[in-house]
Amino acid sequence: MPDTRLPPLPELLSTAVAAVGGTERPGQVRMAAAVANAIRTGNHLAVQAGTGTGKSLAYLVPALRYAVEREATVVVSTATIALQRQLVDRDLPRLAAALAEPLGRTPTFAILKGRRNYLCLHRLSGGVPEEPDDAALFDPFAVSRLGREVTRLREWSEKSETGDRDELVPGVTEQAWRQVSVSARECLGAARCPVGTDCFAERAKAEAGRVDIVVTNHALLAIDALQGYQVLPDHDLVIVDEAHDLVDRVTSVATAELTPAAVTAAARRCGRLIDQDIADRLVEAGDGYALLLADLPAGRLDRLPDPLAATLTATRDAAHACLTRLGPDRPGDLESATTRKLALALLEEVHDTAVRLVEAFDTDDRTRRDVVWCSGGETGSPRPPALKVAPLAVAGLLRERLFGTCTTVLTSATLTLGGTFDAMARQWGLPVTQSEAVKAEGTATDKAPPAEGDDRPKWTGLDVGSPFEHERSGILYVAKHLPPPGRDGLPPSYLDELAGLIEAAGGRTLGLFSSMRAAKQAAESLRDRVGVPILCQGEDSTALLVTKFASDVATCLFGTLSLWQGVDVPGPSLQLVVVDRIPFPRPDDPLASARQRAVEARGGNGFLTVAAAHAALLLAQGTGRLLRSTTDRGVIAILDPRLATARYGGFLRASLPQYWTTFDPEVTRAALRRLNAAD
Ligand code: SF4
């Protein structure tokens, strides 16, 4: 029976905040009330809450209250493992202890990941025949390393309580992990599996069904919502943290890839179970596909060349013939059931992807829903060539399968672009109702839901601002006097500018570059010049580099994309964030360019809707590395003058908090010198 005698939300929030040793902040209180309102009304909520708001408590407290009151399970989804760990190792244990008394029992929680993340005991016990790849067979070093890793995994399986890959430190190679794990498609099913009752993945799933809060990732949320496998327990409330990454993660789940190796592996698996000549047709189709791919340049395909269409059709038909001969999954002895299951999984994957690749070109350019491109295989690329297919947009899927099925709260420090939620709402499939936007209290933007009777998903956008005083704590410096960035690496004037800024700051610099090439060029040319240590991504594990950077104020760290989102270094070690160029997607990015073209075909501004929105999001994330606590001070230096001079510059600047802005390099260097002297 639902318990309706629980304390009101403000009281629970105060108890929770006191228990974690924090102070209640207006943004946090406002956000918690909005989450509770979304739960009560069923209207979705997008809430932007700056760093330092305490947003995890602001959604966990109302979510726990709801879960206990309704005896329901609430799903909390994150993009990163770091946030997952923070929730299950720090926030939820403390909250569970603090709220046990007022809620009348100790709230419970668990973490749930995709099946591939758990060790498969059946596979480990030799129940699944190995299929080492050909390259490894000819490389004795790789074989012995693989053997050592699998032996280590075997020993670990006896000690591990969870079988969760992320708990294995140090980790193992992907190749070794694949020897001891299965995908959802390959799993025999707990009822049939001889070790199903001890299965780590099954135990995690059962545990998730019994708890109040299940913490998961966007990929599993997408599989549950979009792909028709029920992997999450029944739920009617989802909280999506790091929601700025939702569309990319969902797109990844909905992206398929066909490699010649996958075709060969499928043929090899089923060759032992069906007539060889039927399996040979698939081998031949795979060989033909490999030959054509080898000559195909990387990039988007707007037209399917006839020979490629013929070979994909042949692959599809050959895979279908194998599937038909194999017949549906049926009871049998365990060994043959396992072998059949693996063959079926591989064949279905090949067949379904070939169907999707061929069908992607069924309609003309303007109405296509899928984008196809050739990837990998370039000189120096570690990945073999493959055709990939991804949805042009996931808005329709999210609207129907996520927003259409449960109340959803989306939150992040970065959800408004150009000052409104419109760009993100469009990508999520929520109605854009710009005219209804109401500005309140400076940065706060409240957006009313659509009128009653409208069957589009109802949602509210709320920006609770930030506890930081951006205008007093941070300077945004745009190097307007520099030339626009070119194609041939960083020009000397950029390096001179960077050197002057780093010297003034006394190190303490995070350099966020648009390419690894630029990061390396800057590190190499400045090392002898600036007299402070410069670390560059790739020289060690990123986590270790960030630790070194944080522990020595003089040290600088240069890098690219993962640093844009993953560095959290409060204090004096980080007082200058430098961005070399506005992070637009590459012009040859197949998905971004196709999305841009689709917007233009509908009469919209493709550049602003796709490329500028992408850049705005990354820029807000990257520059957000500067202020991580209320006492932090510093400078964001954008070397790319287009932020000040281009027409879209205003949109990009409006996507950032209101820093004090200058174009004067000397004013900026003087401010950095003062900060340096003050420490
Ligand atoms: S149920 Fe599936 S994942 Fe679990 S041990 Fe068996 S085959 Fe492996």
XYZ file of C-alpha atoms and ligand atoms in Angstrom:
687
model
C 0.000 0.000 0.000
C 1.307 3.468 -0.809
C 2.473 5.343 2.269
C 0.992 8.831 2.212
C 2.246 9.901 5.643
C 5.761 10.718 4.623
C 7.281 14.076 5.635
C 6.949 16.880 3.079
C 9.753 17.347 0.562
C 11.318 20.526 2.095
C 11.755 18.729 5.402
C 13.346 15.696 3.738
C 15.655 17.899 1.684
C 16.810 19.802 4.794
C 17.526 16.519 6.576
C 19.440 15.217 3.578
C 21.487 18.403 3.120
C 22.356 18.512 6.829
C 23.427 14.860 6.735
C 25.875 15.423 3.891
C 27.297 18.498 5.613
C 26.114 20.991 3.005
C 24.115 24.170 3.047
C 20.759 24.483 1.386
C 20.939 26.543 -1.790
C 18.015 28.329 -3.442
C 18.695 26.605 -6.782
C 18.655 23.208 -5.150
C 15.387 23.903 -3.313
C 13.816 25.202 -6.513
C 14.982 22.218 -8.503
C 13.754 19.686 -5.919
C 10.311 21.341 -5.924
C 10.217 21.238 -9.735
C 11.157 17.538 -9.761
C 8.414 16.817 -7.215
C 5.974 18.770 -9.371
C 6.952 16.760 -12.458
C 6.393 13.540 -10.513
C 2.993 14.755 -9.310
C 1.716 16.064 -12.653
C 3.427 13.649 -15.038
C 4.760 16.598 -17.054
C 8.352 16.112 -18.132
C 10.979 18.484 -16.798
C 14.231 19.798 -18.260
C 16.225 21.487 -15.542
C 19.521 23.236 -16.000
C 21.476 23.487 -12.774
C 24.995 24.909 -12.697
C 27.952 23.207 -11.040
C 27.680 23.503 -7.270
C 23.852 23.467 -7.164
C 23.794 20.065 -5.502
C 21.571 18.725 -8.232
C 21.932 15.039 -7.409
C 20.303 15.625 -4.016
C 17.697 17.823 -5.669
C 16.452 14.903 -7.741
C 17.335 11.959 -5.490
C 15.344 13.206 -2.493
C 12.002 13.598 -4.348
C 12.736 10.383 -6.261
C 13.334 8.424 -3.052
C 10.233 9.888 -1.482
C 8.196 8.808 -4.506
C 9.767 5.333 -4.596
C 9.049 4.681 -0.922
C 5.574 6.224 -1.047
C 4.513 4.256 -4.132
C 6.691 1.189 -3.634
C 7.990 1.871 -7.116
C 11.407 1.699 -8.742
C 12.855 4.934 -10.121
C 15.508 4.805 -12.850
C 18.406 7.272 -12.719
C 20.530 7.304 -15.858
C 23.973 8.873 -16.306
C 26.337 9.271 -19.244
C 29.571 8.642 -17.368
C 30.877 5.939 -15.072
C 32.283 8.687 -12.829
C 28.795 10.002 -12.046
C 27.420 6.482 -11.612
C 30.124 5.803 -9.052
C 29.487 9.103 -7.297
C 25.784 8.243 -6.965
C 26.162 4.656 -5.745
C 29.337 5.055 -3.683
C 28.726 8.460 -2.126
C 25.373 10.188 -2.560
C 22.936 7.289 -2.223
C 24.574 5.566 0.795
C 24.595 8.880 2.673
C 21.025 9.666 1.687
C 19.816 6.186 2.571
C 21.263 6.559 6.066
C 19.950 10.109 6.520
C 16.422 9.419 5.270
C 15.874 5.992 6.824
C 14.092 7.405 9.844
C 11.851 10.008 8.174
C 10.953 7.611 5.351
C 10.202 4.793 7.785
C 12.702 2.385 6.257
C 16.136 2.423 4.707
C 15.823 3.251 1.008
C 17.577 0.812 -1.309
C 19.478 1.229 -4.549
C 21.484 -0.760 -7.080
C 23.488 -0.283 -10.230
C 22.543 -2.018 -13.473
C 24.545 -2.205 -16.696
C 24.315 -4.008 -20.007
C 24.940 -7.773 -20.079
C 28.310 -7.338 -21.773
C 29.569 -5.560 -18.651
C 29.197 -8.681 -16.500
C 31.296 -11.774 -16.564
C 29.377 -14.719 -18.087
C 29.961 -17.781 -15.903
C 28.731 -20.126 -18.614
C 31.245 -18.757 -21.061
C 33.987 -18.791 -18.465
C 33.314 -22.419 -17.618
C 33.972 -23.380 -21.224
C 30.312 -23.700 -22.070
C 30.801 -21.476 -25.086
C 33.235 -22.519 -27.803
C 36.030 -20.030 -28.357
C 36.410 -18.251 -31.660
C 39.802 -16.540 -31.517
C 40.233 -14.061 -34.282
C 42.660 -14.854 -37.027
C 45.108 -12.083 -36.206
C 45.597 -13.393 -32.691
C 46.227 -16.927 -33.995
C 49.297 -15.758 -35.849
C 50.673 -13.615 -33.048
C 52.128 -15.754 -30.240
C 52.601 -12.720 -28.012
C 48.921 -11.763 -28.340
C 47.847 -15.358 -27.656
C 49.950 -15.624 -24.496
C 48.833 -12.180 -23.250
C 45.234 -13.136 -23.900
C 45.776 -16.414 -22.033
C 47.216 -14.573 -19.033
C 44.333 -12.115 -18.983
C 41.715 -14.845 -19.186
C 43.466 -16.736 -16.357
C 43.346 -13.565 -14.284
C 39.645 -13.148 -15.080
C 39.017 -16.722 -14.009
C 40.664 -16.080 -10.641
C 38.806 -12.806 -10.253
C 35.471 -14.491 -10.950
C 35.916 -16.549 -7.791
C 36.409 -13.466 -5.631
C 34.145 -10.936 -7.294
C 30.693 -10.455 -5.863
C 29.357 -8.593 -8.876
C 31.324 -9.747 -11.954
C 31.139 -6.092 -13.014
C 33.952 -5.193 -15.409
C 34.350 -1.712 -13.956
C 35.369 -3.229 -10.627
C 38.337 -5.023 -12.163
C 41.450 -2.913 -11.539
C 43.574 -2.790 -13.594
C 41.276 -3.627 -16.454
C 41.837 -6.107 -19.277
C 41.819 -5.703 -23.037
C 38.542 -5.709 -24.918
C 39.623 -8.924 -26.616
C 40.082 -10.707 -23.275
C 36.806 -9.395 -21.903
C 34.959 -10.685 -24.946
C 36.207 -14.186 -24.114
C 34.331 -14.107 -20.805
C 31.192 -12.129 -21.601
C 28.168 -12.412 -23.877
C 25.777 -9.921 -25.421
C 22.072 -10.046 -24.606
C 21.518 -11.763 -27.948
C 24.106 -14.438 -27.220
C 22.937 -15.228 -23.686
C 21.219 -18.597 -23.386
C 18.623 -17.225 -20.990
C 18.658 -17.917 -17.265
C 16.070 -20.717 -17.487
C 18.212 -22.741 -19.837
C 21.677 -21.758 -18.678
C 23.280 -24.347 -16.362
C 24.687 -21.558 -14.176
C 21.729 -19.223 -14.609
C 21.003 -19.085 -10.869
C 24.541 -17.843 -10.134
C 24.729 -15.543 -13.174
C 26.098 -12.090 -12.293
C 23.974 -10.290 -14.895
C 20.814 -12.089 -13.787
C 21.536 -11.341 -10.133
C 22.082 -7.653 -10.908
C 18.813 -7.562 -12.846
C 16.878 -9.297 -10.058
C 18.389 -6.952 -7.473
C 17.428 -3.942 -9.611
C 13.809 -5.079 -9.577
C 13.704 -4.977 -5.779
C 15.224 -1.579 -5.046
C 13.933 1.978 -4.886
C 16.535 3.547 -7.194
C 18.274 1.824 -10.092
C 21.306 3.673 -11.386
C 22.082 2.881 -14.996
C 23.598 4.442 -18.098
C 22.054 6.135 -21.119
C 22.943 3.177 -23.349
C 20.949 0.703 -21.274
C 18.108 3.189 -20.945
C 18.089 3.445 -24.748
C 18.146 -0.333 -25.225
C 15.252 -0.690 -22.784
C 13.229 2.105 -24.328
C 14.036 1.729 -28.007
C 14.948 -1.832 -28.786
C 12.073 -3.717 -27.259
C 14.156 -5.773 -24.774
C 13.003 -5.148 -21.259
C 16.267 -4.810 -19.404
C 15.200 -2.359 -16.716
C 12.618 -3.109 -14.042
C 9.110 -1.691 -14.554
C 9.205 2.027 -13.918
C 7.199 5.155 -14.591
C 9.796 7.759 -13.627
C 13.220 8.263 -15.228
C 15.789 10.849 -14.207
C 18.356 11.517 -16.907
C 21.420 13.224 -15.451
C 24.124 14.476 -17.851
C 21.185 14.861 -20.227
C 23.277 16.952 -22.628
C 24.770 13.612 -23.751
C 21.484 11.710 -24.124
C 21.052 12.199 -27.869
C 24.611 11.103 -28.677
C 24.356 8.005 -26.472
C 20.986 7.027 -27.891
C 22.312 7.560 -31.414
C 25.250 5.242 -30.624
C 22.883 2.510 -29.470
C 20.839 2.938 -32.638
C 23.956 2.816 -34.852
C 24.844 -0.475 -36.563
C 28.028 -1.512 -38.288
C 28.793 -4.202 -40.846
C 32.388 -5.403 -41.170
C 33.594 -8.177 -43.470
C 34.987 -9.896 -40.342
C 31.496 -10.039 -38.817
C 30.161 -11.707 -41.981
C 32.978 -14.259 -41.957
C 32.525 -14.962 -38.229
C 28.782 -15.548 -38.707
C 29.463 -17.936 -41.591
C 32.084 -19.809 -39.572
C 29.787 -20.185 -36.580
C 26.891 -21.577 -38.551
C 29.042 -23.627 -40.928
C 29.250 -26.313 -38.276
C 25.485 -26.500 -37.907
C 24.122 -26.315 -41.461
C 25.035 -27.526 -44.959
C 28.441 -26.179 -45.862
C 27.338 -24.908 -49.281
C 24.763 -22.588 -47.686
C 27.339 -21.206 -45.269
C 29.789 -20.864 -48.187
C 27.400 -18.448 -49.909
C 27.752 -16.171 -46.925
C 31.547 -16.528 -46.986
C 31.548 -15.537 -50.682
C 29.297 -12.563 -50.033
C 31.619 -11.472 -47.192
C 34.681 -11.777 -49.457
C 33.006 -9.651 -52.134
C 32.036 -7.086 -49.522
C 35.628 -6.921 -48.217
C 36.980 -6.260 -51.722
C 34.537 -3.425 -52.376
C 35.064 -1.816 -48.978
C 38.822 -1.771 -49.465
C 38.346 0.640 -52.386
C 35.612 2.756 -50.846
C 36.760 6.150 -49.552
C 35.787 7.025 -45.983
C 32.809 9.353 -45.714
C 29.068 9.647 -46.123
C 27.307 7.706 -48.865
C 24.447 9.562 -50.512
C 24.057 6.909 -53.168
C 24.708 3.202 -52.923
C 27.019 2.206 -55.791
C 25.518 -0.682 -57.767
C 28.259 -3.234 -56.969
C 27.959 -2.427 -53.257
C 24.166 -2.689 -53.424
C 24.540 -6.092 -55.089
C 26.997 -7.402 -52.510
C 24.930 -6.120 -49.577
C 21.843 -7.754 -51.050
C 23.806 -10.985 -51.514
C 25.003 -10.786 -47.887
C 21.472 -10.166 -46.668
C 20.071 -13.081 -48.669
C 22.880 -15.458 -47.732
C 22.454 -14.614 -44.033
C 18.725 -15.138 -44.400
C 19.296 -18.552 -46.008
C 21.569 -19.545 -43.113
C 18.993 -18.363 -40.572
C 16.227 -20.287 -42.328
C 18.289 -23.463 -42.416
C 19.277 -23.051 -38.788
C 15.631 -22.688 -37.846
C 14.294 -21.010 -34.728
C 15.901 -21.510 -31.349
C 14.654 -24.848 -29.968
C 15.329 -27.102 -26.989
C 18.255 -29.431 -27.397
C 21.330 -30.509 -25.580
C 23.183 -27.696 -23.915
C 26.245 -27.669 -26.117
C 24.305 -27.461 -29.346
C 21.917 -24.900 -27.823
C 24.873 -22.685 -26.928
C 26.496 -23.038 -30.331
C 23.202 -22.349 -32.091
C 22.524 -19.314 -29.948
C 25.890 -17.788 -30.822
C 25.432 -18.499 -34.519
C 21.911 -17.046 -34.456
C 23.095 -13.895 -32.701
C 25.842 -13.269 -35.258
C 23.649 -14.108 -38.246
C 20.785 -11.911 -37.076
C 23.184 -9.034 -36.583
C 24.632 -9.406 -40.092
C 21.212 -9.892 -41.659
C 19.499 -7.008 -39.859
C 22.344 -4.588 -40.592
C 22.483 -5.552 -44.275
C 18.698 -5.029 -44.513
C 19.021 -1.631 -42.872
C 21.915 -0.586 -45.119
C 20.022 -1.504 -48.283
C 16.729 0.021 -47.124
C 18.421 3.278 -46.117
C 18.570 4.176 -49.814
C 14.981 3.217 -50.638
C 13.760 6.804 -50.515
C 15.239 9.990 -51.931
C 17.779 12.073 -50.032
C 15.256 14.426 -48.479
C 13.117 11.793 -46.765
C 15.815 9.376 -45.641
C 15.722 8.420 -42.000
C 19.092 6.677 -41.833
C 22.556 7.964 -42.698
C 25.157 5.561 -44.108
C 28.897 6.083 -44.194
C 32.125 4.235 -44.687
C 34.435 4.437 -41.713
C 37.908 3.247 -40.744
C 40.444 1.721 -43.041
C 42.204 5.075 -43.519
C 45.989 5.013 -43.394
C 46.986 4.736 -39.766
C 43.450 3.948 -38.566
C 43.361 1.071 -36.081
C 39.830 0.164 -37.166
C 39.086 -1.972 -40.212
C 36.794 -0.475 -42.855
C 33.085 -0.876 -42.250
C 29.755 0.513 -43.342
C 27.864 2.214 -40.556
C 24.233 3.218 -40.416
C 22.743 5.617 -37.888
C 19.415 7.401 -37.526
C 19.335 10.941 -38.850
C 17.467 11.920 -35.680
C 16.378 10.162 -32.509
C 13.746 12.745 -31.595
C 10.839 10.589 -32.804
C 12.131 7.527 -30.959
C 12.612 9.433 -27.720
C 9.229 11.134 -27.979
C 7.408 7.862 -28.507
C 9.387 5.394 -26.419
C 10.747 7.505 -23.586
C 8.527 10.552 -23.098
C 5.507 8.597 -24.260
C 5.920 5.918 -21.607
C 7.159 7.541 -18.409
C 7.659 10.850 -16.666
C 11.158 12.038 -17.488
C 13.356 14.557 -15.711
C 16.341 15.711 -17.773
C 19.109 17.581 -16.031
C 22.600 18.901 -16.645
C 24.686 22.019 -16.118
C 24.291 22.668 -19.859
C 20.851 22.400 -21.409
C 20.123 25.885 -22.686
C 21.885 26.903 -25.878
C 21.753 30.496 -27.025
C 19.741 31.147 -23.843
C 16.821 28.755 -24.493
C 16.000 25.054 -24.240
C 14.802 25.029 -27.860
C 17.835 23.381 -29.457
C 17.878 20.512 -26.945
C 14.081 20.152 -26.991
C 14.188 19.741 -30.764
C 16.788 16.988 -30.476
C 14.806 15.209 -27.751
C 11.547 15.371 -29.668
C 9.844 17.692 -27.194
C 7.695 20.492 -28.617
C 9.514 23.790 -29.041
C 7.332 26.567 -27.761
C 9.674 29.491 -27.889
C 6.907 32.055 -27.652
C 5.978 30.715 -24.250
C 9.444 31.209 -22.767
C 9.347 33.440 -19.722
C 12.502 35.004 -18.395
C 12.726 35.330 -14.684
C 15.398 36.224 -12.182
C 18.352 36.848 -14.454
C 19.411 33.529 -15.886
C 16.256 31.639 -14.984
C 14.090 30.562 -17.887
C 10.765 28.975 -17.053
C 8.861 27.522 -19.921
C 5.216 26.699 -19.559
C 3.982 23.360 -20.871
C 1.764 23.334 -23.980
C -1.924 23.932 -23.505
C -4.300 21.194 -22.340
C -5.766 19.074 -25.089
C -2.500 19.061 -26.976
C -1.281 15.470 -27.185
C 2.353 16.415 -27.645
C 4.445 15.608 -24.560
C 4.003 18.274 -21.910
C 7.164 19.616 -20.414
C 8.633 22.473 -18.448
C 12.085 23.999 -18.877
C 13.679 25.464 -15.774
C 17.068 27.070 -15.313
C 17.868 27.318 -11.616
C 21.098 29.186 -12.350
C 24.313 28.644 -10.501
C 25.660 29.404 -7.034
C 28.712 30.924 -8.766
C 28.996 34.623 -9.515
C 30.364 34.220 -13.016
C 30.697 37.916 -13.722
C 32.873 38.449 -10.636
C 34.753 35.164 -10.680
C 35.580 34.643 -14.327
C 36.855 36.628 -17.294
C 35.977 35.605 -20.836
C 38.767 36.770 -23.099
C 38.325 36.488 -26.859
C 41.529 37.056 -28.826
C 39.791 39.179 -31.426
C 43.075 40.421 -32.903
C 44.215 36.926 -33.975
C 43.537 35.552 -37.472
C 40.761 32.942 -37.814
C 42.088 29.409 -37.314
C 43.389 27.717 -40.469
C 43.697 24.142 -41.618
C 47.430 23.749 -41.166
C 47.829 23.513 -37.443
C 48.157 26.344 -34.952
C 49.600 29.537 -36.489
C 52.634 31.095 -34.723
C 50.466 33.976 -33.449
C 48.297 31.464 -31.533
C 51.354 29.898 -29.935
C 52.706 33.328 -28.947
C 49.361 34.263 -27.420
C 49.183 30.969 -25.539
C 52.746 31.351 -24.233
C 51.992 34.877 -22.941
C 48.860 33.710 -21.137
C 50.537 30.681 -19.541
C 53.486 32.760 -18.341
C 51.141 35.330 -16.812
C 49.141 32.593 -15.097
C 52.259 30.816 -13.808
C 51.103 27.556 -15.403
C 47.691 26.448 -13.985
C 46.377 26.053 -17.532
C 43.990 23.574 -19.064
C 44.380 23.699 -22.851
C 41.326 22.367 -24.677
C 42.150 21.724 -28.303
C 39.935 20.792 -31.191
C 42.321 18.036 -32.336
C 45.028 15.856 -30.864
C 47.360 17.218 -33.505
C 46.896 20.773 -32.256
C 47.309 19.712 -28.598
C 50.601 17.966 -29.391
C 51.853 20.844 -31.531
C 51.163 23.320 -28.714
C 52.775 21.080 -26.068
C 55.899 20.471 -28.149
C 56.460 24.058 -29.175
C 55.751 25.597 -25.744
C 57.655 23.176 -23.511
C 60.980 24.908 -24.015
C 59.422 28.329 -23.990
C 57.275 28.756 -20.911
C 59.329 27.229 -18.097
C 56.436 25.277 -16.560
C 55.661 21.566 -17.006
C 53.207 20.774 -19.809
C 51.436 17.428 -19.862
C 49.704 16.259 -23.001
C 46.866 13.783 -23.289
C 48.021 10.404 -24.551
C 51.312 10.517 -22.609
C 49.690 8.532 -19.794
C 46.183 7.540 -18.748
C 43.936 10.601 -18.712
C 42.989 9.998 -15.057
C 46.667 9.990 -14.030
C 47.430 13.125 -16.053
C 44.520 14.950 -14.409
C 45.789 13.887 -10.958
C 49.292 15.204 -11.759
C 47.819 18.426 -13.131
C 45.703 18.955 -10.011
C 48.541 18.266 -7.587
C 51.004 20.866 -8.934
C 49.836 24.433 -9.577
C 52.580 25.163 -12.117
C 51.650 22.224 -14.329
C 49.569 22.662 -17.481
C 47.507 19.991 -19.182
C 46.712 19.990 -22.895
C 44.282 17.650 -24.548
C 41.172 17.150 -26.538
C 37.600 15.941 -26.285
C 37.536 13.838 -23.108
C 39.116 16.734 -21.196
C 36.375 19.069 -22.435
C 33.870 17.207 -20.285
C 35.753 15.157 -17.712
C 38.039 17.455 -15.703
C 36.927 18.554 -12.252
C 39.816 20.416 -10.601
C 38.693 23.049 -8.093
C 41.276 25.386 -6.565
C 44.411 27.195 -7.745
C 45.723 24.459 -10.072
C 43.242 25.568 -12.719
C 42.938 29.291 -13.295
C 43.140 29.465 -17.059
C 41.143 27.500 -19.616
C 42.312 28.026 -23.199
C 40.271 26.941 -26.218
C 42.088 27.007 -29.555
C 39.059 27.039 -31.858
C 35.292 26.902 -31.732
C 34.513 23.167 -31.628
C 32.291 22.844 -34.693
C 31.850 19.297 -35.980
C 34.280 18.446 -38.787
C 32.783 19.321 -42.178
C 33.157 15.661 -43.188
C 31.378 14.340 -40.082
C 28.791 12.121 -41.780
C 25.996 12.458 -39.241
C 26.357 16.163 -38.523
C 26.587 17.028 -42.219
C 23.530 14.889 -43.040
C 21.562 16.460 -40.189
C 22.556 19.920 -41.353
C 21.440 19.147 -44.879
C 18.103 17.763 -43.639
C 17.378 20.966 -41.702
C 18.236 23.050 -44.772
C 15.932 20.904 -46.931
C 13.090 21.878 -44.582
C 13.969 25.550 -44.999
C 15.774 25.900 -41.664
C 19.239 27.141 -40.818
C 21.269 23.922 -40.818
C 24.447 25.556 -39.630
C 22.858 27.154 -36.567
C 20.616 24.199 -35.743
C 23.316 21.539 -35.988
C 26.889 22.834 -36.136
C 26.510 25.905 -33.922
C 24.359 23.998 -31.401
C 27.015 21.278 -31.217
C 29.769 23.860 -30.732
C 27.748 25.779 -28.132
C 27.214 22.674 -26.043
C 30.877 21.693 -26.112
C 32.026 25.236 -25.485
C 29.781 25.510 -22.429
C 31.023 22.151 -21.178
C 34.691 22.937 -21.813
C 34.693 26.433 -20.341
C 32.691 25.056 -17.403
C 35.952 23.409 -16.251
C 37.121 26.783 -14.890
C 34.821 27.444 -11.943
C 34.313 24.320 -9.872
C 33.786 25.893 -6.444
C 32.434 29.230 -5.216
C 35.958 30.431 -4.337
C 37.475 29.663 -7.760
C 38.654 32.558 -9.925
C 40.139 32.594 -13.393
C 40.135 33.279 -17.108
C 38.663 31.572 -20.143
C 40.688 32.459 -23.220
C 39.211 31.707 -26.625
C 41.908 32.125 -29.254
C 39.425 31.797 -32.129
C 38.366 35.402 -32.941
C 35.161 34.253 -34.634
C 33.527 34.108 -31.195
C 33.653 37.920 -31.299
C 33.476 38.624 -35.021
C 31.176 36.053 -36.651
C 27.404 36.403 -36.809
C 26.907 33.184 -34.861
C 29.303 34.484 -32.144
C 26.382 36.041 -30.263
C 24.526 32.722 -30.142
C 27.636 30.964 -28.833
C 28.364 33.625 -26.213
C 24.725 33.495 -25.082
C 25.229 29.768 -24.420
C 27.864 30.557 -21.795
C 27.286 32.014 -18.331
C 27.727 35.781 -18.131
C 31.448 36.164 -17.555
C 33.072 39.590 -17.581
C 34.168 39.822 -21.215
C 37.210 41.472 -22.757
C 39.076 41.472 -26.064
C 42.194 43.060 -24.564
C 45.158 40.681 -24.161
C 47.034 42.951 -21.757
C 44.034 43.327 -19.429
C 43.753 39.541 -19.443
C 47.433 38.900 -18.739
C 47.388 41.474 -15.930
C 44.414 39.724 -14.332
C 46.228 36.395 -14.548
C 49.368 37.889 -13.013
C 47.303 39.243 -10.106
C 45.709 35.842 -9.533
C 49.109 34.186 -9.700
C 50.560 36.648 -7.194
C 47.621 36.229 -4.828
C 48.268 32.490 -4.300
S 22.456 -16.589 -18.095
Fe 23.490 -15.813 -19.915
S 24.993 -14.308 -19.135
Fe 24.328 -15.557 -17.414
S 25.868 -17.135 -17.238
Fe 24.193 -17.960 -18.499
S 24.742 -17.498 -20.607
Fe 26.045 -16.269 -19.278
